[in-house]
Backbone as ProteinMPNN parsed JSONL, in Angstrom:
{"seq_chain_A": "XXXXXXXXXXXXXXXXXXXXXXXXXXXXXXXXXXXXXXXXXXXXXXXXXXXXXXXXXXXXXXXXXXXXXXXXXXXXXXXXXXXXXXXXXXXXXXXXXXXXXXX", "coords_chain_A": {"N_chain_A": [[0.914, -1.117, 0.011], [0.925, 1.964, -1.047], [0.407, 5.415, 0.274], [-0.342, 8.548, 1.32], [-1.892, 8.737, 3.888], [-4.369, 8.755, 4.347], [-5.864, 6.652, 3.521], [-4.705, 4.332, 4.814], [-5.51, 5.341, 7.6], [-8.198, 5.345, 7.331], [-8.54, 2.229, 6.401], [-7.886, 1.425, 9.013], [-10.271, 2.557, 10.789], [-12.327, 1.138, 9.588], [-12.043, -1.284, 8.473], [-10.133, -2.935, 10.201], [-9.504, -5.525, 10.185], [-8.165, -6.029, 8.026], [-5.665, -4.9, 7.591], [-3.22, -6.477, 8.885], [-2.78, -8.152, 7.002], [-1.537, -6.912, 4.889], [1.341, -6.364, 2.784], [3.51, -4.769, 3.037], [4.123, -1.094, 3.661], [3.917, 2.039, 2.389], [4.731, 5.369, 3.13], [3.925, 8.574, 2.222], [5.745, 11.361, 1.764], [6.444, 14.711, 1.362], [8.018, 16.47, 2.064], [10.236, 16.903, 5.209], [9.272, 18.715, 6.757], [6.432, 20.217, 8.499], [4.979, 21.978, 7.657], [5.865, 23.07, 4.918], [5.309, 20.233, 3.703], [2.294, 20.256, 4.251], [1.434, 22.918, 2.371], [2.392, 21.864, 0.038], [0.632, 19.829, -0.779], [-1.334, 21.224, -0.453], [-3.458, 21.195, 1.708], [-3.707, 20.369, 5.111], [-2.202, 17.467, 6.002], [-0.304, 16.434, 7.136], [0.274, 15.509, 9.746], [-1.691, 13.365, 9.443], [0.186, 11.459, 7.714], [2.289, 10.754, 9.524], [0.632, 9.667, 11.846], [-0.249, 7.376, 10.36], [2.427, 6.272, 10.156], [2.636, 5.496, 12.512], [0.609, 3.663, 12.92], [1.483, 1.498, 11.138], [3.846, 0.737, 13.114], [2.511, -0.11, 15.153], [0.939, -2.424, 13.958], [3.098, -4.031, 13.642], [4.059, -4.047, 10.456], [6.244, -3.715, 7.678], [7.494, -0.315, 6.681], [7.924, 2.389, 4.859], [9.11, 5.476, 4.496], [8.135, 7.337, 1.958], [9.475, 9.72, -0.436], [9.061, 12.033, -3.31], [11.63, 13.11, -4.765], [12.612, 16.414, -5.547], [14.178, 19.286, -6.565], [13.802, 21.339, -4.643], [13.155, 19.996, -2.03], [14.837, 18.533, -1.5], [17.376, 19.057, -0.399], [20.205, 19.46, 1.429], [19.503, 19.459, 4.855], [16.797, 18.731, 4.628], [17.013, 16.29, 3.668], [18.603, 14.916, 5.653], [16.751, 15.472, 7.972], [14.588, 13.633, 7.258], [15.617, 11.711, 7.41], [16.003, 11.586, 10.237], [13.078, 11.456, 10.931], [12.756, 9.306, 9.791], [13.976, 7.549, 11.281], [13.114, 7.832, 14.175], [10.356, 6.45, 13.728], [10.924, 3.992, 12.947], [11.115, 3.161, 10.098], [12.01, 2.606, 6.529], [13.554, 4.229, 4.052], [12.602, 5.52, 0.846], [13.406, 6.896, -2.307], [12.403, 8.656, -4.475], [13.483, 9.811, -7.731], [12.527, 12.65, -9.622], [12.448, 13.28, -13.232], [14.598, 15.87, -13.911], [15.539, 19.173, -14.654], [18.033, 19.824, -12.814], [19.876, 21.562, -12.303]], "CA_chain_A": [[-0.008, 0.028, -0.013], [1.625, 3.315, -1.038], [-0.372, 6.139, 0.897], [-0.464, 9.634, 2.046], [-1.964, 8.477, 5.02], [-5.665, 8.822, 4.544], [-6.284, 5.576, 3.432], [-4.424, 3.66, 5.873], [-6.178, 5.379, 8.613], [-9.571, 4.643, 6.987], [-8.565, 1.124, 6.767], [-7.743, 0.982, 10.421], [-11.114, 2.512, 11.165], [-13.361, 0.536, 9.097], [-11.464, -2.62, 8.457], [-8.774, -3.25, 11.16], [-8.504, -6.81, 10.015], [-7.074, -5.963, 6.807], [-4.342, -4.231, 8.122], [-2.133, -7.409, 8.956], [-2.575, -8.574, 5.532], [-0.839, -5.905, 3.879], [2.581, -6.997, 3.163], [4.036, -3.064, 3.403], [3.193, 0.319, 3.585], [4.973, 3.342, 1.994], [3.821, 6.745, 3.316], [4.36, 9.288, 0.968], [6.189, 12.533, 2.496], [6.847, 15.595, 0.145], [8.766, 17.269, 2.722], [9.571, 16.602, 6.071], [8.895, 19.894, 7.464], [5.142, 19.955, 8.373], [4.303, 23.442, 6.714], [6.234, 22.487, 3.244], [4.622, 19.029, 3.011], [0.929, 20.892, 3.708], [1.579, 23.323, 1.382], [2.547, 20.973, -1.344], [-0.344, 18.573, -0.479], [-2.939, 21.982, -0.388], [-4.419, 20.937, 2.959], [-3.086, 20.107, 6.473], [-1.999, 16.144, 6.153], [1.229, 16.001, 7.564], [-0.259, 14.879, 10.806], [-1.958, 12.043, 9.043], [1.069, 10.605, 7.527], [2.6, 10.369, 10.928], [-0.492, 8.867, 12.631], [0.078, 6.398, 9.599], [3.74, 5.488, 10.683], [2.406, 4.834, 14.244], [-0.341, 2.395, 12.551], [2.666, 0.615, 11.132], [4.71, 0.26, 14.169], [1.131, -1.019, 15.825], [0.695, -3.589, 13.63], [4.283, -4.631, 13.277], [4.098, -3.878, 9.212], [7.483, -3.074, 7.347], [7.085, 0.499, 6.277], [8.869, 3.601, 4.441], [9.046, 6.934, 4.068], [8.75, 7.739, 0.327], [9.622, 10.879, -0.968], [9.49, 12.128, -4.684], [12.613, 14.194, -4.858], [12.789, 17.628, -6.56], [15.331, 20.199, -6.188], [13.439, 22.04, -3.505], [12.541, 19.07, -1.054], [16.04, 17.469, -1.607], [18.405, 19.594, 0.035], [20.915, 18.203, 2.939], [18.711, 19.705, 5.751], [15.875, 18.174, 4.295], [17.164, 14.61, 3.688], [19.059, 14.842, 7.206], [15.799, 15.546, 8.529], [13.633, 12.846, 6.959], [16.418, 10.271, 8.174], [15.425, 11.513, 11.681], [11.962, 11.034, 11.062], [12.426, 7.655, 9.366], [14.396, 6.458, 12.688], [11.917, 7.573, 15.013], [9.004, 5.687, 13.448], [11.709, 2.562, 12.433], [11.037, 3.362, 8.867], [12.708, 2.736, 5.601], [13.456, 5.385, 3.393], [12.603, 5.366, -0.63], [13.67, 8.128, -2.755], [11.907, 8.489, -6.264], [13.845, 11.306, -8.314], [11.691, 13.079, -10.853], [13.767, 13.318, -13.932], [14.13, 17.22, -14.173], [16.728, 20.186, -14.914], [18.27, 20.281, -11.42], [20.819, 22.92, -12.468]], "C_chain_A": [[0.813, 1.327, -0.016], [0.212, 4.395, -0.686], [-0.011, 7.442, 1.411], [-0.922, 9.669, 3.386], [-3.539, 8.343, 5.229], [-6.313, 7.4, 4.374], [-6.16, 4.34, 4.118], [-5.066, 4.067, 7.639], [-7.674, 4.913, 8.58], [-9.626, 3.373, 7.013], [-8.793, 0.578, 8.327], [-9.296, 1.261, 11.011], [-12.424, 1.744, 10.506], [-13.122, -1.012, 9.008], [-9.981, -2.897, 8.966], [-8.364, -4.687, 10.612], [-7.858, -7.26, 8.903], [-5.838, -5.47, 6.839], [-3.111, -5.532, 8.07], [-2.026, -8.139, 7.919], [-1.963, -7.922, 4.432], [0.724, -6.557, 4.222], [3.697, -5.854, 3.725], [3.69, -2.332, 3.034], [4.274, 1.171, 3.297], [3.912, 4.701, 2.046], [4.649, 7.796, 2.711], [4.386, 10.744, 1.932], [6.811, 13.454, 1.68], [7.902, 16.271, 0.867], [8.51, 16.8, 4.253], [9.566, 17.674, 7.346], [7.372, 20.056, 7.323], [4.754, 21.142, 7.297], [4.54, 23.234, 5.154], [5.479, 21.713, 2.939], [3.097, 19.995, 3.026], [0.632, 21.435, 2.658], [1.555, 23.225, 0.222], [1.129, 20.319, -1.335], [-1.831, 19.82, -0.612], [-3.901, 21.658, 0.865], [-3.388, 20.174, 3.871], [-3.26, 18.415, 6.911], [-0.843, 15.669, 6.681], [0.945, 15.187, 8.8], [-0.853, 13.245, 10.58], [-0.722, 10.994, 8.881], [1.662, 9.701, 8.755], [1.783, 9.545, 11.726], [-0.517, 7.407, 11.972], [1.404, 5.3, 9.685], [3.371, 5.021, 12.013], [1.51, 3.565, 13.938], [0.768, 1.402, 12.111], [3.445, 0.128, 11.88], [3.62, -0.514, 14.855], [1.179, -2.283, 15.548], [1.943, -4.635, 13.057], [4.554, -4.804, 11.533], [5.385, -3.054, 8.832], [6.58, -1.929, 6.553], [8.04, 1.227, 5.519], [8.355, 4.437, 4.408], [9.362, 7.098, 2.469], [8.717, 9.205, 0.119], [10.086, 11.011, -2.343], [10.612, 13.585, -4.635], [12.918, 15.413, -5.812], [13.94, 18.267, -5.944], [15.142, 20.842, -4.87], [13.13, 21.51, -2.372], [13.981, 17.98, -1.167], [17.427, 17.824, -1.095], [18.911, 18.958, 1.466], [20.002, 18.502, 3.946], [17.908, 18.582, 5.738], [15.945, 16.854, 4.659], [17.429, 14.095, 5.226], [17.48, 14.49, 8.387], [14.564, 14.492, 8.65], [14.458, 11.665, 7.288], [16.035, 10.207, 9.35], [14.255, 10.785, 11.928], [12.279, 9.607, 10.509], [13.121, 6.982, 10.953], [13.377, 6.434, 13.556], [10.439, 6.782, 14.807], [9.799, 4.057, 12.485], [11.055, 2.536, 11.207], [12.242, 3.13, 7.841], [12.635, 3.918, 5.102], [13.466, 5.062, 1.689], [12.631, 6.77, -1.072], [13.142, 8.093, -4.167], [12.58, 10.021, -6.697], [12.717, 11.264, -9.696], [12.902, 13.729, -12.0], [13.255, 15.116, -14.426], [15.572, 17.968, -14.461], [17.095, 20.483, -13.399], [19.66, 21.282, -11.374], [20.541, 24.206, -12.502]], "O_chain_A": [[1.344, 1.7, 1.03], [-0.859, 4.227, -1.27], [0.942, 7.303, 2.177], [-0.457, 10.538, 4.125], [-3.941, 7.829, 6.272], [-7.252, 7.072, 5.099], [-7.016, 3.456, 4.16], [-5.062, 3.299, 8.601], [-8.258, 4.297, 9.471], [-10.631, 2.936, 7.574], [-9.541, -0.308, 8.741], [-9.737, 0.344, 11.704], [-13.512, 1.866, 11.067], [-13.931, -1.839, 9.43], [-8.961, -3.034, 8.291], [-7.188, -5.048, 10.56], [-7.242, -8.305, 8.691], [-5.009, -5.737, 5.969], [-2.196, -5.475, 7.249], [-1.049, -8.887, 7.888], [-1.901, -8.329, 3.272], [1.187, -7.021, 5.264], [4.522, -6.041, 4.619], [2.917, -2.389, 2.078], [5.379, 1.092, 3.834], [2.888, 4.994, 1.429], [5.879, 7.83, 2.728], [3.451, 11.166, 2.613], [7.857, 13.041, 1.179], [8.801, 16.7, 0.144], [7.425, 16.447, 4.715], [9.796, 17.462, 8.537], [6.917, 20.051, 6.179], [4.248, 20.937, 6.194], [3.643, 23.228, 4.311], [4.75, 21.993, 1.987], [2.721, 20.454, 1.947], [-0.183, 20.936, 1.882], [1.03, 23.967, -0.61], [0.564, 20.559, -2.402], [-2.999, 19.481, -0.799], [-5.098, 21.945, 0.818], [-2.441, 19.508, 3.451], [-4.049, 18.005, 7.763], [-0.5, 14.489, 6.618], [1.469, 14.074, 8.819], [-0.592, 12.251, 11.257], [-0.557, 9.998, 9.585], [1.586, 8.488, 8.947], [2.353, 8.638, 12.331], [-0.725, 6.401, 12.65], [1.463, 4.097, 9.433], [3.965, 4.059, 12.498], [1.641, 2.54, 14.608], [0.916, 0.425, 12.844], [3.922, -0.959, 11.556], [3.904, -1.678, 15.135], [1.372, -3.187, 16.361], [1.841, -5.63, 12.339], [5.295, -5.744, 11.247], [5.674, -1.997, 9.394], [5.504, -2.134, 5.991], [9.143, 0.682, 5.476], [7.129, 4.463, 4.296], [10.451, 7.02, 1.901], [7.777, 9.83, 0.61], [11.1, 10.449, -2.754], [10.309, 14.77, -4.494], [13.514, 15.193, -6.866], [14.551, 17.834, -4.968], [16.06, 20.934, -4.055], [12.785, 22.301, -1.494], [13.957, 16.78, -0.895], [18.427, 17.128, -1.272], [18.315, 18.263, 2.289], [19.366, 17.457, 4.084], [18.057, 17.62, 6.491], [15.315, 16.279, 5.547], [16.801, 13.241, 5.852], [17.288, 13.613, 9.23], [13.789, 14.383, 9.6], [13.87, 10.594, 7.436], [15.692, 9.122, 9.819], [14.135, 9.849, 12.719], [11.769, 8.726, 11.202], [12.646, 6.008, 11.537], [12.74, 5.413, 13.815], [9.607, 6.609, 15.697], [9.253, 3.337, 11.649], [10.186, 1.663, 11.224], [13.381, 3.415, 8.21], [11.807, 4.725, 5.526], [14.375, 4.34, 1.278], [12.075, 7.69, -0.471], [13.682, 7.311, -4.949], [12.293, 11.095, -6.169], [12.289, 10.362, -10.416], [13.893, 14.409, -11.736], [12.229, 15.535, -14.961], [16.618, 17.319, -14.475], [16.464, 21.354, -12.801], [20.271, 21.589, -10.35], [21.445, 25.03, -12.638]]}, "name": "protein", "num_of_chains": 1, "seq": "XXXXXXXXXXXXXXXXXXXXXXXXXXXXXXXXXXXXXXXXXXXXXXXXXXXXXXXXXXXXXXXXXXXXXXXXXXXXXXXXXXXXXXXXXXXXXXXXXXXXXXX"}
């Protein structure tokens, strides 16, 4: 399952018996900074992503934080903070690079 958090939270609320059957979960985070993530998503959803990471830990499901790396969100400070966030939630990190002109 790849999610911004919303679908996993809904699954836990309405179909909790399904969650242990999920092989692994990727939580999509655009920026490890709450304000940036929410601005990029157009709504206040950063906390939902964090809640999803907590759900993964609760059910002991392999999980990753996935970021679509672009010039603005793959700076050294953001990557360091992303790693810190992953450590806090015992998550792996997956970085998908967008093909763009980085110069």
